[in-house]
CSV table of C-alpha atoms in Angstrom, one decimal:
chain,number,residue,atom,x,y,z
A,1,MET,CA,-1.1,-23.3,-8.8
A,2,THR,CA,2.1,-24.6,-7.4
A,3,LEU,CA,5.2,-26.3,-9.0
A,4,ALA,CA,4.5,-29.7,-7.2
A,5,GLU,CA,0.7,-29.5,-8.5
A,6,ASP,CA,2.1,-28.7,-12.1
A,7,ASN,CA,3.9,-32.0,-12.3
A,8,GLY,CA,6.1,-31.7,-9.5
A,9,PRO,CA,10.0,-30.3,-9.2
A,10,GLU,CA,11.1,-32.7,-11.9
A,11,ARG,CA,9.4,-30.2,-14.6
A,12,GLY,CA,12.8,-28.5,-14.5
A,13,GLY,CA,11.7,-25.9,-12.0
A,14,ASP,CA,13.8,-26.1,-9.0
A,15,ASP,CA,14.0,-22.4,-9.0
A,16,LEU,CA,10.3,-21.9,-8.8
A,17,PHE,CA,9.9,-24.8,-6.1
A,18,ALA,CA,12.5,-22.6,-4.0
A,19,ALA,CA,10.9,-19.4,-4.4
A,20,GLU,CA,7.2,-21.0,-3.6
A,21,TYR,CA,9.0,-22.4,-0.1
A,22,VAL,CA,10.3,-19.0,0.7
A,23,LEU,CA,6.9,-17.4,-0.2
A,24,GLY,CA,4.9,-19.9,1.8
A,25,VAL,CA,2.3,-21.3,-0.6
A,26,LEU,CA,3.4,-25.0,-0.4
A,27,SER,CA,1.7,-27.6,1.2
A,28,ALA,CA,2.9,-29.1,4.4
A,29,GLU,CA,4.0,-32.3,2.2
A,30,GLU,CA,6.0,-30.0,-0.3
A,31,ARG,CA,7.4,-28.3,2.5
A,32,GLN,CA,8.7,-31.3,4.0
A,33,ILE,CA,10.1,-32.2,0.6
A,34,ALA,CA,11.7,-28.7,0.4
A,35,SER,CA,13.2,-28.7,3.8
A,36,ARG,CA,14.9,-32.3,3.2
A,37,ARG,CA,16.4,-30.9,0.1
A,38,ILE,CA,17.9,-27.8,1.7
A,39,ASP,CA,19.6,-30.1,4.2
A,40,SER,CA,21.0,-32.5,1.8
A,41,GLU,CA,21.3,-30.4,-1.7
A,42,ALA,CA,23.6,-27.7,-1.5
A,43,ASP,CA,22.6,-26.2,-5.1
A,44,PHE,CA,18.9,-26.1,-3.7
A,45,ALA,CA,19.8,-24.6,-0.5
A,46,ARG,CA,21.7,-21.5,-2.3
A,47,LEU,CA,18.3,-21.4,-4.6
A,48,VAL,CA,16.4,-20.9,-1.2
A,49,ASP,CA,19.0,-18.4,-0.1
A,50,GLY,CA,18.7,-16.4,-3.2
A,51,TRP,CA,15.1,-16.2,-3.2
A,52,GLU,CA,15.0,-15.2,0.5
A,53,VAL,CA,17.1,-12.1,-0.7
A,54,ARG,CA,15.2,-11.5,-3.8
A,55,LEU,CA,11.5,-11.9,-2.3
A,56,SER,CA,12.8,-9.4,0.8
A,57,LEU,CA,12.8,-6.6,-2.0
A,58,LEU,CA,8.9,-7.0,-2.3
A,59,ALA,CA,8.7,-6.7,1.7
A,60,SER,CA,11.1,-3.8,2.0
A,61,ALA,CA,8.0,-1.1,1.8
A,62,TYR,CA,6.4,-3.0,4.7
A,63,PRO,CA,7.8,-1.9,8.2
A,64,GLU,CA,7.7,-4.6,10.7
A,65,ILE,CA,5.1,-4.0,13.3
A,66,GLU,CA,5.8,-4.9,16.9
A,67,PRO,CA,2.8,-5.8,19.2
A,68,PRO,CA,1.8,-3.2,21.7
A,69,ALA,CA,3.7,-3.3,25.0
A,70,SER,CA,0.2,-3.3,26.8
A,71,ALA,CA,-0.5,-6.6,25.3
A,72,LYS,CA,1.0,-8.9,27.7
A,73,SER,CA,-0.5,-6.6,30.6
A,74,ALA,CA,-3.9,-7.2,29.0
A,75,ILE,CA,-3.7,-10.9,28.8
A,76,ASP,CA,-2.3,-11.1,32.4
A,77,ARG,CA,-5.3,-9.0,33.8
A,78,ARG,CA,-7.8,-11.2,31.7
A,79,LEU,CA,-6.4,-14.4,33.0
A,80,PHE,CA,-5.5,-13.6,36.7
A,81,SER,CA,-7.3,-10.6,38.0
A,82,ALA,CA,-10.2,-12.4,39.2
A,83,THR,CA,-8.1,-14.8,41.0
A,84,ASP,CA,-5.6,-12.3,42.6
A,85,ALA,CA,-7.7,-12.2,45.9
A,86,ALA,CA,-8.2,-16.0,46.1
A,87,PRO,CA,-5.2,-17.0,48.4
A,88,ALA,CA,-6.7,-15.1,51.3
A,89,ALA,CA,-10.3,-16.3,51.0
A,90,THR,CA,-9.9,-19.9,49.7
A,91,PRO,CA,-9.5,-22.6,52.4
A,92,ALA,CA,-6.1,-24.0,52.2
A,93,GLY,CA,-7.4,-27.5,50.8
A,94,LEU,CA,-8.5,-26.2,47.9
A,95,TRP,CA,-5.1,-25.4,46.7
A,96,SER,CA,-4.0,-29.0,46.8
A,97,SER,CA,-7.2,-30.0,44.7
A,98,LEU,CA,-6.8,-31.2,41.3
A,99,ALA,CA,-10.3,-30.3,40.3
A,100,PHE,CA,-9.7,-27.0,41.1
A,101,TRP,CA,-6.6,-26.6,39.3
A,102,ARG,CA,-8.2,-28.2,36.1
A,103,GLY,CA,-11.3,-25.6,36.3
A,104,LEU,CA,-8.8,-22.6,36.9
A,105,ALA,CA,-6.8,-23.8,33.6
A,106,ALA,CA,-10.0,-24.2,31.9
A,107,ALA,CA,-11.2,-21.0,32.8
A,108,ALA,CA,-7.7,-19.3,31.9
A,109,LEU,CA,-7.9,-21.1,28.4
A,110,ALA,CA,-11.5,-19.7,27.8
A,111,ALA,CA,-10.2,-16.3,28.4
A,112,LEU,CA,-7.4,-16.6,26.3
A,113,ALA,CA,-9.4,-18.0,23.3
A,114,LEU,CA,-11.8,-14.9,24.1
A,115,TYR,CA,-8.9,-12.5,23.9
A,116,ILE,CA,-7.5,-14.1,20.5
A,117,ALA,CA,-10.9,-14.2,19.1
A,118,VAL,CA,-11.8,-10.3,19.7
A,119,PRO,CA,-9.9,-9.2,16.7
A,120,TYR,CA,-11.7,-11.4,14.4
A,121,LEU,CA,-15.3,-10.7,15.9
A,122,ASN,CA,-14.3,-7.0,15.4
A,123,PRO,CA,-12.2,-6.9,12.6
A,124,PRO,CA,-10.0,-3.7,11.8
A,125,ALA,CA,-11.4,-1.3,8.9
A,126,ALA,CA,-8.1,-2.3,7.0
A,127,PRO,CA,-7.2,-6.0,7.4
A,128,GLN,CA,-3.4,-7.0,6.9
A,129,THR,CA,-4.7,-9.8,4.6
A,130,ARG,CA,-2.1,-11.0,2.5
A,131,LEU,CA,-2.5,-13.6,-0.5
A,132,ALA,CA,0.1,-15.2,-2.8
A,133,ALA,CA,0.1,-16.9,-6.4
A,134,SER,CA,2.6,-18.7,-8.6
A,135,LEU,CA,2.0,-17.6,-11.9
A,136,ALA,CA,3.0,-19.8,-14.9
A,137,ALA,CA,1.6,-21.6,-17.8
A,138,GLU,CA,2.0,-24.7,-20.0
A,139,GLY,CA,4.4,-23.8,-23.0
A,140,SER,CA,5.5,-20.5,-21.7
A,141,ASP,CA,9.0,-19.6,-19.8
A,142,VAL,CA,7.3,-16.9,-18.2
A,143,LYS,CA,6.9,-17.2,-14.4
A,144,TYR,CA,6.0,-14.7,-11.9
A,145,LEU,CA,5.7,-14.7,-7.9
A,146,ALA,CA,2.9,-12.5,-6.8
A,147,VAL,CA,1.8,-11.0,-3.5
A,148,TYR,CA,-1.3,-9.2,-2.8
A,149,ASP,CA,-1.1,-6.9,0.3
A,150,ALA,CA,-4.7,-5.8,0.8
A,151,ALA,CA,-3.7,-3.2,3.6
A,152,ARG,CA,-1.8,-1.4,0.9
A,153,HIS,CA,-3.8,-2.1,-2.0
A,154,ASP,CA,-0.8,-3.3,-3.8
A,155,VAL,CA,0.5,-6.6,-6.0
A,156,GLY,CA,4.2,-7.3,-5.6
A,157,LEU,CA,5.5,-9.1,-8.6
A,158,SER,CA,8.7,-11.0,-8.8
A,159,LEU,CA,10.0,-12.2,-12.3
A,160,VAL,CA,11.3,-15.8,-12.1
A,161,SER,CA,12.0,-16.3,-15.6
A,162,GLY,CA,11.0,-15.3,-19.4
A,163,GLU,CA,11.3,-12.0,-20.9
A,164,ARG,CA,8.7,-9.7,-22.9
A,165,ALA,CA,9.6,-9.4,-26.5
A,166,ALA,CA,11.1,-6.2,-28.1
A,167,GLY,CA,8.1,-3.7,-28.5
A,168,LYS,CA,5.7,-5.6,-26.0
A,169,ASP,CA,4.5,-5.5,-22.6
A,170,PHE,CA,3.1,-7.7,-20.0
A,171,GLU,CA,-0.4,-6.8,-18.6
A,172,LEU,CA,-1.7,-8.2,-15.5
A,173,TRP,CA,-5.4,-9.3,-15.1
A,174,MET,CA,-7.8,-10.4,-12.6
A,175,ILE,CA,-10.5,-13.0,-13.5
A,176,GLU,CA,-13.2,-13.9,-11.2
A,177,GLY,CA,-15.1,-17.0,-12.0
A,178,LYS,CA,-16.4,-16.7,-15.8
A,179,ASN,CA,-16.7,-12.8,-15.7
A,180,ALA,CA,-14.3,-11.1,-18.3
A,181,PRO,CA,-10.8,-10.2,-17.5
A,182,VAL,CA,-10.1,-7.0,-15.5
A,183,SER,CA,-7.1,-5.2,-16.5
A,184,MET,CA,-5.0,-4.2,-13.5
A,185,GLY,CA,-2.3,-2.4,-15.6
A,186,VAL,CA,0.7,-2.9,-17.5
A,187,ILE,CA,3.7,-4.7,-15.1
A,188,PRO,CA,6.5,-2.3,-14.8
A,189,ALA,CA,9.7,-4.0,-16.5
A,190,GLY,CA,12.3,-5.4,-14.1
A,191,GLN,CA,12.6,-8.4,-11.7
A,192,THR,CA,10.7,-6.9,-9.1
A,193,ALA,CA,7.6,-4.7,-9.7
A,194,HIS,CA,4.4,-3.2,-8.0
A,195,VAL,CA,1.3,-2.7,-9.3
A,196,THR,CA,-1.6,-0.4,-7.4
A,197,VAL,CA,-5.1,-2.1,-7.2
A,198,ALA,CA,-8.0,-0.2,-7.9
A,199,PRO,CA,-11.0,-0.1,-5.3
A,200,ALA,CA,-13.3,-1.9,-7.5
A,201,VAL,CA,-10.7,-4.9,-7.7
A,202,GLN,CA,-9.6,-5.0,-4.2
A,203,GLN,CA,-12.6,-6.9,-2.6
A,204,LYS,CA,-12.7,-9.5,-5.5
A,205,LEU,CA,-8.9,-10.2,-5.1
A,206,ALA,CA,-9.3,-10.5,-1.2
A,207,GLN,CA,-11.8,-13.3,-2.0
A,208,GLY,CA,-9.0,-15.2,-3.9
A,209,ALA,CA,-9.4,-14.5,-7.7
A,210,VAL,CA,-7.1,-15.9,-10.3
A,211,LEU,CA,-4.1,-13.5,-11.6
A,212,ALA,CA,-3.0,-13.7,-15.2
A,213,VAL,CA,-0.3,-12.2,-17.3
A,214,SER,CA,-0.9,-11.5,-21.2
A,215,LEU,CA,1.6,-10.4,-23.7
A,216,GLU,CA,0.2,-7.1,-25.1
A,217,PRO,CA,1.5,-4.3,-27.3
A,218,ALA,CA,3.5,-1.6,-25.8
A,219,GLY,CA,1.6,0.4,-23.3
A,220,GLY,CA,-1.2,-2.6,-22.8
A,221,SER,CA,-4.2,-3.8,-24.5
A,222,PRO,CA,-5.9,-1.2,-26.7
A,223,THR,CA,-9.3,-3.0,-26.4
A,224,GLY,CA,-9.8,-3.4,-22.7
A,225,GLN,CA,-9.5,-7.3,-22.9
A,226,PRO,CA,-6.3,-9.5,-23.5
A,227,THR,CA,-5.3,-9.3,-27.2
A,228,GLY,CA,-2.2,-11.4,-27.0
A,229,PRO,CA,-1.5,-14.9,-25.5
A,230,VAL,CA,-1.6,-15.5,-21.9
A,231,VAL,CA,2.0,-16.3,-20.6
A,232,ALA,CA,1.0,-17.0,-16.9
A,233,ALA,CA,-1.8,-17.4,-14.5
A,234,GLY,CA,-2.5,-18.6,-11.0
A,235,ASP,CA,-4.9,-18.6,-8.0
A,236,LEU,CA,-4.3,-16.4,-5.2
A,237,LYS,CA,-3.9,-18.2,-1.9
A,238,GLY,CA,-3.7,-17.0,1.6
A,239,ILE,CA,-0.2,-17.1,3.4
C-alpha cells in the first residue's frame, strides 16, 4: 500500500509520500514524480531531507558491510586466468579477429553471470532480506513506516502521524492470507521503535505478509486477537 495507490499525493499525504520515496517502496513512475517535485518544490525537498534523517535512526543498528578485498581478484581470476597464456600461443592474426573478441566477451559475460549467480544458488544461512510497508487505513490518522530485517529478526517502525489514546497501546499484527492475525507485540511508544520477530513468524514475514496495527488496552490485547479498531495496515514489499 503506497500513497500513490491510496488516491495519490493529493490525499494530503506529502509527508508520507516523501517518506516512501526515501524508503524506496514507490514504483518507478512514482519515484519520477517525487524526483521532479524535489527539484521544483522546496517544501517537498525539505520533507525528503527530514525523512532521510528520521529513517537513518532505524538503520543505525545495522553497520555498513564492505565487500571483501578478495572480491575483485576473484572476479579477475574467473574472467582472465584462462587467457593469461594466450598471447604467446595464439597466432598474431587472431588478435585482430572480430569473432575472437566477440567470443572472448561472451565467455567473460558468462563467467561474470556465474559468479553473480553463485550466492543465489547457494544462499547463506541468514539472508539479508529487507521488506518494507507503509501502514495506513481509511479514516485513521495513524500512519507508520515499517522495515523488516530478516537477518536481525527485527521490525523497525517509524511513526509518520497519529497518537495513541490515553490508557491505550498500539499492537502490531501479522496477517497471512485468511488466517487469524498473529500478535507481534505492543509497539513501544516513540517516533521510532523496534519489535523483535518470533521464530514462528519470521518465515511468513519473509514471504511478504500483511502488517497491521490495532488500538488495544494498555499492555496489549487480552484475548490474543485484535479487540480494538485496526488503525493502520499494509503489505510488505521487497526493497
